[in-house]
mmCIF file of C-alpha atoms and ligand atoms in Angstrom:
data_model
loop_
_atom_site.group_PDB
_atom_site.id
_atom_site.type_symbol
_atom_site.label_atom_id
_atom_site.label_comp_id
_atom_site.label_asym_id
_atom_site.label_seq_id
_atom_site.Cartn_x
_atom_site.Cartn_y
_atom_site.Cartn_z
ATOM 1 C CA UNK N 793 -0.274 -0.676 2.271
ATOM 2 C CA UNK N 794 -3.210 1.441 0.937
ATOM 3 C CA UNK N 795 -3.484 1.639 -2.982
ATOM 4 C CA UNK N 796 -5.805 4.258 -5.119
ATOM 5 C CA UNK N 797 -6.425 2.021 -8.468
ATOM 6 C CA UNK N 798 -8.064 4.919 -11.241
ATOM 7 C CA UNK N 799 -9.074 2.506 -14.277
ATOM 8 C CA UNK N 800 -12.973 3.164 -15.771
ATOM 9 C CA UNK N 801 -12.968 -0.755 -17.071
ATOM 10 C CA UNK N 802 -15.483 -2.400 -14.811
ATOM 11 C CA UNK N 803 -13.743 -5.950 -15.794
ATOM 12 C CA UNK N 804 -10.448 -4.581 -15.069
ATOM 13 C CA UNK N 805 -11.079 -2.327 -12.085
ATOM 14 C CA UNK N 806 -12.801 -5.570 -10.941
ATOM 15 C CA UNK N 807 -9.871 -7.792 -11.260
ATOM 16 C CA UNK N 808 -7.067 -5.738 -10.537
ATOM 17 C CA UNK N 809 -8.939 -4.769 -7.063
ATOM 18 C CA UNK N 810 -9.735 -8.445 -6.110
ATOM 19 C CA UNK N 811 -5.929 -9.491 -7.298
ATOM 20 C CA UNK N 812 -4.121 -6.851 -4.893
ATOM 21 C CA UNK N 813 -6.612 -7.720 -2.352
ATOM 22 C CA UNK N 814 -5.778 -11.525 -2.520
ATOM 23 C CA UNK N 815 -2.043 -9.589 -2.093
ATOM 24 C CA UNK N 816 -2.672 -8.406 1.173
ATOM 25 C CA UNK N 817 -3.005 -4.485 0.028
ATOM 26 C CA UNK N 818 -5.568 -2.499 0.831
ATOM 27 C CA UNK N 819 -6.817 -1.342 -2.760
ATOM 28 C CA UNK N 820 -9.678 1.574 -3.053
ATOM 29 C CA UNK N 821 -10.900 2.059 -6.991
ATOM 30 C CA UNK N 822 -12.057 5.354 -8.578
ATOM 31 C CA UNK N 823 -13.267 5.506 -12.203
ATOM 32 C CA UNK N 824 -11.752 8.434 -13.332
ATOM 33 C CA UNK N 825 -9.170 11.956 -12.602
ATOM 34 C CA UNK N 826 -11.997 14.329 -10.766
ATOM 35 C CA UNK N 827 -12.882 11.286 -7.725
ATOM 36 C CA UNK N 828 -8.902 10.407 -7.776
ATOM 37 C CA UNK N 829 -7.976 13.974 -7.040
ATOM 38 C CA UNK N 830 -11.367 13.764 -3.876
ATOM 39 C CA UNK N 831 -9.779 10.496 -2.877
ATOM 40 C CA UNK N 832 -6.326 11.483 -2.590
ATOM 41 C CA UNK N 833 -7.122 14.581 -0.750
ATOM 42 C CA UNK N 834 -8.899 12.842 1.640
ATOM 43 C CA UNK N 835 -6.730 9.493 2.561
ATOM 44 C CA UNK N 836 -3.148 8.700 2.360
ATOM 45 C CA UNK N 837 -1.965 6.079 0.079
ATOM 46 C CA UNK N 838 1.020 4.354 -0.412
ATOM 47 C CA UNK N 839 0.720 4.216 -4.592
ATOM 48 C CA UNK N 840 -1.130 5.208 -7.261
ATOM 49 C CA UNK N 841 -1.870 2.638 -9.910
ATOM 50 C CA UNK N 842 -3.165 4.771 -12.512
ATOM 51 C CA UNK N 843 -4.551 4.165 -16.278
ATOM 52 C CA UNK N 844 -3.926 6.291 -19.100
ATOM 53 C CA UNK N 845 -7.042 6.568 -20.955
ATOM 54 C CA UNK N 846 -10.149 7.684 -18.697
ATOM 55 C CA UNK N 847 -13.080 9.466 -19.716
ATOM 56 C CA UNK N 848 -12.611 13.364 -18.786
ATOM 57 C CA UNK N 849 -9.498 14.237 -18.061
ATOM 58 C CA UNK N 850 -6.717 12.155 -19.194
ATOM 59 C CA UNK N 851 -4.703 9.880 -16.706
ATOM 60 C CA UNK N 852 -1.202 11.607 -18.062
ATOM 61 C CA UNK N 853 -2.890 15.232 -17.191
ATOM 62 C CA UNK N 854 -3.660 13.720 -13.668
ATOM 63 C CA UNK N 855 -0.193 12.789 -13.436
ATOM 64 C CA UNK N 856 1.304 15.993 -14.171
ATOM 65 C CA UNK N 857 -0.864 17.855 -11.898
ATOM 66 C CA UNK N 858 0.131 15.117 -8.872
ATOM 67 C CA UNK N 859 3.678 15.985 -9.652
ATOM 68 C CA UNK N 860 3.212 19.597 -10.381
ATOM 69 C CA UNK N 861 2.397 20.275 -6.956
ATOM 70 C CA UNK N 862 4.802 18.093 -5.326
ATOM 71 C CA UNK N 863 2.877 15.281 -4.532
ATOM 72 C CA UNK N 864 5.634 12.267 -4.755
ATOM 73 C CA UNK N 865 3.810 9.113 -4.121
ATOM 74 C CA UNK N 866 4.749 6.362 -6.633
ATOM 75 C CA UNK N 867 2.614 6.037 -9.749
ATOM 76 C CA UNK N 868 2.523 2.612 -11.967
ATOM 77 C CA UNK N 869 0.788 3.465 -14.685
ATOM 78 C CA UNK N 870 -1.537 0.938 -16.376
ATOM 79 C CA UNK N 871 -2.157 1.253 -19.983
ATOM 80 C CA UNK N 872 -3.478 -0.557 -23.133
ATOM 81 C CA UNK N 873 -1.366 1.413 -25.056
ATOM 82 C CA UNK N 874 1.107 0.109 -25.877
ATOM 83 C CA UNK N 875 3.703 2.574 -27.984
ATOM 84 C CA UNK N 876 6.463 3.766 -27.103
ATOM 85 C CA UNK N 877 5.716 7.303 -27.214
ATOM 86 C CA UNK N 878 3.430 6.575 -24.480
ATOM 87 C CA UNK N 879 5.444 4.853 -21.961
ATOM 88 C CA UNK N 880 8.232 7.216 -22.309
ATOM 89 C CA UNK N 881 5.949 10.184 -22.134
ATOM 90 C CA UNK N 882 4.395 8.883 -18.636
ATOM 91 C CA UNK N 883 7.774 7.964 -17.445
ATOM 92 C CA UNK N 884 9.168 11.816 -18.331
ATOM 93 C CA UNK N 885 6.258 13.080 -16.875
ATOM 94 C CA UNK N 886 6.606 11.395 -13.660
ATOM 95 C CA UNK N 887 5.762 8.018 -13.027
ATOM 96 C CA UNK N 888 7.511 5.388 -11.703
ATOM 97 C CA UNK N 889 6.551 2.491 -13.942
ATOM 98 C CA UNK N 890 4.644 1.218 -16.094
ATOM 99 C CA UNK N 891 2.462 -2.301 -17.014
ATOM 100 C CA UNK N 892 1.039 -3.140 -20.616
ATOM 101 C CA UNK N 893 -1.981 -4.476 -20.617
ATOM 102 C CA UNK N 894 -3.067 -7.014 -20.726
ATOM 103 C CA UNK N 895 -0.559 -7.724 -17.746
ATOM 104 C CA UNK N 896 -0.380 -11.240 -14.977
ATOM 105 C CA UNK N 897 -1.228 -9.935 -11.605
ATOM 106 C CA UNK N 898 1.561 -11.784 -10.132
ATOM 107 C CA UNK N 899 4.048 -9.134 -11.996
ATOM 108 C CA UNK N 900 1.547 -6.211 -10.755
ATOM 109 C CA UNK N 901 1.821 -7.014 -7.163
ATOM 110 C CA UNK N 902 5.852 -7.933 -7.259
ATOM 111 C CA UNK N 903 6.250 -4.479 -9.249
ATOM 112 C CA UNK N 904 4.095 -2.455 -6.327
ATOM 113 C CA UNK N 905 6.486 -4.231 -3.833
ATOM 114 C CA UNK N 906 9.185 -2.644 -5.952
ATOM 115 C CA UNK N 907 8.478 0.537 -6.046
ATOM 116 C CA UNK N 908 6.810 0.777 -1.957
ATOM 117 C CA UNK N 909 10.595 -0.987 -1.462
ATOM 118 C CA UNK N 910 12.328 1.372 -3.310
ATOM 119 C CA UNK N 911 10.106 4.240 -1.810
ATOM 120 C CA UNK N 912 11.299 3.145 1.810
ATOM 121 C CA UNK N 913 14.584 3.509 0.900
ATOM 122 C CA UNK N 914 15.289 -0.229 1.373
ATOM 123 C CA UNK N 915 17.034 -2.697 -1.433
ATOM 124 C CA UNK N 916 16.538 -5.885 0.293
ATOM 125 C CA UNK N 917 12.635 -7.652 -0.046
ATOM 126 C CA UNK N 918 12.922 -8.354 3.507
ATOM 127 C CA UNK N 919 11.633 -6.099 6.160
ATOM 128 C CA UNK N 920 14.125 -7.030 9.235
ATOM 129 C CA UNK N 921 13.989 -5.228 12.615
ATOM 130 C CA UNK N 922 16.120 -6.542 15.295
ATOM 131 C CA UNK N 923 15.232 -10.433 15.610
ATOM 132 C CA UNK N 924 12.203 -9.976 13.331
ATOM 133 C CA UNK N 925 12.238 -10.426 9.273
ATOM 134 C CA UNK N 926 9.284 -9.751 7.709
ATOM 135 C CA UNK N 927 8.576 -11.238 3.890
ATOM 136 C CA UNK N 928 6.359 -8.454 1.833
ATOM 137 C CA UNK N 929 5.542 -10.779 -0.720
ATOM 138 C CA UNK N 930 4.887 -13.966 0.931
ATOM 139 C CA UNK N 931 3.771 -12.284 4.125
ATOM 140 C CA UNK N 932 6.362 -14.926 6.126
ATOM 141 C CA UNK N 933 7.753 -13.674 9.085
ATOM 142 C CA UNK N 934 10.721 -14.940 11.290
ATOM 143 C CA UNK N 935 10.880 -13.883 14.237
ATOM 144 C CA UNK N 936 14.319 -15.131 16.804
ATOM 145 C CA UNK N 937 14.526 -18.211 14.457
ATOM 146 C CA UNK N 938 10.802 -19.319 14.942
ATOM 147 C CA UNK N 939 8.540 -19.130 11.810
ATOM 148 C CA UNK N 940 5.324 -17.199 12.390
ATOM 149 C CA UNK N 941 2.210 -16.451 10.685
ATOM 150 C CA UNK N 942 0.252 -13.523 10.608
ATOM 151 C CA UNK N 943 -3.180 -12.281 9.300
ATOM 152 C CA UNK N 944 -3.094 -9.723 6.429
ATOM 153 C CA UNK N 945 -3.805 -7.319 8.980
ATOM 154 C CA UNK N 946 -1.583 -8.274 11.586
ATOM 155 C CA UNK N 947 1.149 -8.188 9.287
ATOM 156 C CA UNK N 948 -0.116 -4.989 7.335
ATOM 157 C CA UNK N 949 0.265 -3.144 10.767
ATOM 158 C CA UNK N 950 3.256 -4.701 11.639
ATOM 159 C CA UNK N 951 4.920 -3.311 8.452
ATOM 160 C CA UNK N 952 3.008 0.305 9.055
ATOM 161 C CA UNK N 953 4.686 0.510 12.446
ATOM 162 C CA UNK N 954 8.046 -0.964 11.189
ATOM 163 C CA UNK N 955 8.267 1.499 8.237
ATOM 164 C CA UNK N 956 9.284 4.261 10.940
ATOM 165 C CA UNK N 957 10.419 2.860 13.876
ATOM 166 C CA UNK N 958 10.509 5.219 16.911
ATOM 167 C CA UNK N 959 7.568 7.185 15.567
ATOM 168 C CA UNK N 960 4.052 6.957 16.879
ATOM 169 C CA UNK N 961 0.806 6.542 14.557
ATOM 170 C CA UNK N 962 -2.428 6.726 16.024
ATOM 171 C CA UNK N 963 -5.191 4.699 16.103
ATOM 172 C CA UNK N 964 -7.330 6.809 12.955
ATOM 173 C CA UNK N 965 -3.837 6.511 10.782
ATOM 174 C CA UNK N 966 -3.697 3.007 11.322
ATOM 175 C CA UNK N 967 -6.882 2.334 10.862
ATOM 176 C CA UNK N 968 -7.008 4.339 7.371
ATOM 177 C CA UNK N 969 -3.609 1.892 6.081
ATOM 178 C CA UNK N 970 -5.570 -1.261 7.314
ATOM 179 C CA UNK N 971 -8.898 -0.428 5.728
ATOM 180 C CA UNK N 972 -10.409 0.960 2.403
ATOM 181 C CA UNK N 973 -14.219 2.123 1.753
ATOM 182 C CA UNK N 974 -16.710 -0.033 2.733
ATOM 183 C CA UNK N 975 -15.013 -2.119 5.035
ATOM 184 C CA UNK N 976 -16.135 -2.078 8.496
ATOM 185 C CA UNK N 977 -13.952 -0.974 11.335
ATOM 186 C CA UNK N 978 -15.035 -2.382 14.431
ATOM 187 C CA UNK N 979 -14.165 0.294 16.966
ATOM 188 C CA UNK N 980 -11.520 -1.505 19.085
ATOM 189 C CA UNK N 981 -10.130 -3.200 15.773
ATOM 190 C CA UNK N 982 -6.233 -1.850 16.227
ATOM 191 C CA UNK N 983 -6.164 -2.567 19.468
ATOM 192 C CA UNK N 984 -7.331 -6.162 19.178
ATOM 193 C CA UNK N 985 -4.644 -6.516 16.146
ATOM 194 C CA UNK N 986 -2.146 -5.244 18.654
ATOM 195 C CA UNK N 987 -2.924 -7.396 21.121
ATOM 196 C CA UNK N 988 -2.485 -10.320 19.042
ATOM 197 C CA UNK N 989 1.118 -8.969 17.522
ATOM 198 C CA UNK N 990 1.843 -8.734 21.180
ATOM 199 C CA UNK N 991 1.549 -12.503 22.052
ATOM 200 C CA UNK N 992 3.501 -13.520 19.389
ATOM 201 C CA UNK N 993 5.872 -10.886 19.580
ATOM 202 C CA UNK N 994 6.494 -9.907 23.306
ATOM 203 C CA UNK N 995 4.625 -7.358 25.184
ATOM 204 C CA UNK N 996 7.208 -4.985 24.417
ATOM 205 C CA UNK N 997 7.910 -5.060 20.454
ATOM 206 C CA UNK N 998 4.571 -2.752 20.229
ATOM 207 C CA UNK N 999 4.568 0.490 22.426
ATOM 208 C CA UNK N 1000 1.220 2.091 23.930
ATOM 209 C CA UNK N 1001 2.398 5.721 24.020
ATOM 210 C CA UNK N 1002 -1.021 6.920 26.096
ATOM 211 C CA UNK N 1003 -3.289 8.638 24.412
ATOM 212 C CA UNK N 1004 -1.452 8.931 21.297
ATOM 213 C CA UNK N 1005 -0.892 5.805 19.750
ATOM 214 C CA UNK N 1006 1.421 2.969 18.846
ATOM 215 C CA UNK N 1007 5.088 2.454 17.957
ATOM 216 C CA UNK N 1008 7.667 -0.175 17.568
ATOM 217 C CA UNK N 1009 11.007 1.248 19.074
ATOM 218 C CA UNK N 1010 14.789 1.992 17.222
ATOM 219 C CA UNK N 1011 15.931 -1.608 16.970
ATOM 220 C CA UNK N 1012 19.081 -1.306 19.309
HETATM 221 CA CA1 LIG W 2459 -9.250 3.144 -19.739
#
């Protein structure tokens, strides 16, 4: 899961980006509304944790504009304000929640779950497709009984794949939910990821559709 985080504290910025790291997400920081609105342009994201007070425009101003054009990926706002007047005035205008700061990272990441959970469409935590269960915010996975482990990016393409079964992604779309700026893709990265899902998974959980991409079948 690929996060934009728009916060113009360094200390913060910092910390939230190392803490949703350590999460397993794949978390890309801007500073303030003008490089959000570049960055979401150019890459998909899964969530928008977004801060109220930036220098320029204003994070709530952002927000509107997101939702003004029909953009409807979830938005947690993060703010150090804490009145009322301006929690319910980024809830009205369109986010999705909302953290206080200062907040416990723990809470962050379980409230992103929530709202990427809620975004799916799905009420249980697990992730279960067929004989596979899938644990978001452990990153456990059962698979016919047996407990397996995954890396972060095993398991974050395992979950890209499972979020629409039957439907192919390619190898740049994966790519862009597995990695953020300024990590390095080694060219046959997916496919060695795949490979490995494929040995503990059967050859057949993941399809090759040629020259296309990937895709995890309808579970029957
Ligand atoms: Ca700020």
């Amino acid at each position: 899961m690929r996060l934009l985080l728009v916060e113009d504290d360094a200390m913060i910025g910092e910390a939230v980006r190392k803490g949703m790291r350590q999460e397993g997400f794949v978390v890309d920081w801007v500073r303030d509304a003008g490089a959000a609105e570049h960055a979401l342009r150019a890459e998909p994201y899964d969530l928008l944790l977004l801060d109220l007070g930036l220098p320029g425009k204003s994070g709530l101003d952002l927000l509107e504009e997101l939702r003004g054009r029909g953009e409807n990926l979830p938005v947690l706002i993060l703010t150090a304000r804490d009145a009322v007047a301006d929690r319910v005035q980024g809830l009205d205008r369109g986010a999705d929640d909302y953290l206080v700061k200062p907040f416990d990272l723990d809470e962050l990441a379980a409230r992103i779950r929530a709202l990427l959970r809620r975004r799916e469409g799905r009420a249980r935590p697990q992730i279960v497709h067929g004989a596979l269960v899938l644990d978001p915010a452990t990153h456990g996975a059962v698979f016919d009984g047996r407990e397996l482990t995954f890396s972060g990016r095993e398991f974050a393409l395992l979950q890209a794949l499972l979020e629409q079964p039957g439907a192919v992604l390619s190898r740049a779309r994966l790519e862009e939910r597995l990695y953020g700026w300024g990590e390095e893709v080694e060219s046959n990265a997916v496919e060695v990821h795949v490979h490995h899902l494929r040995k503990k998974l059967g050859a057949d959980f993941i399809r090759t559709v040629r020259g296309v991409g990937y895709m995890v079948p309808k579970a029957p």
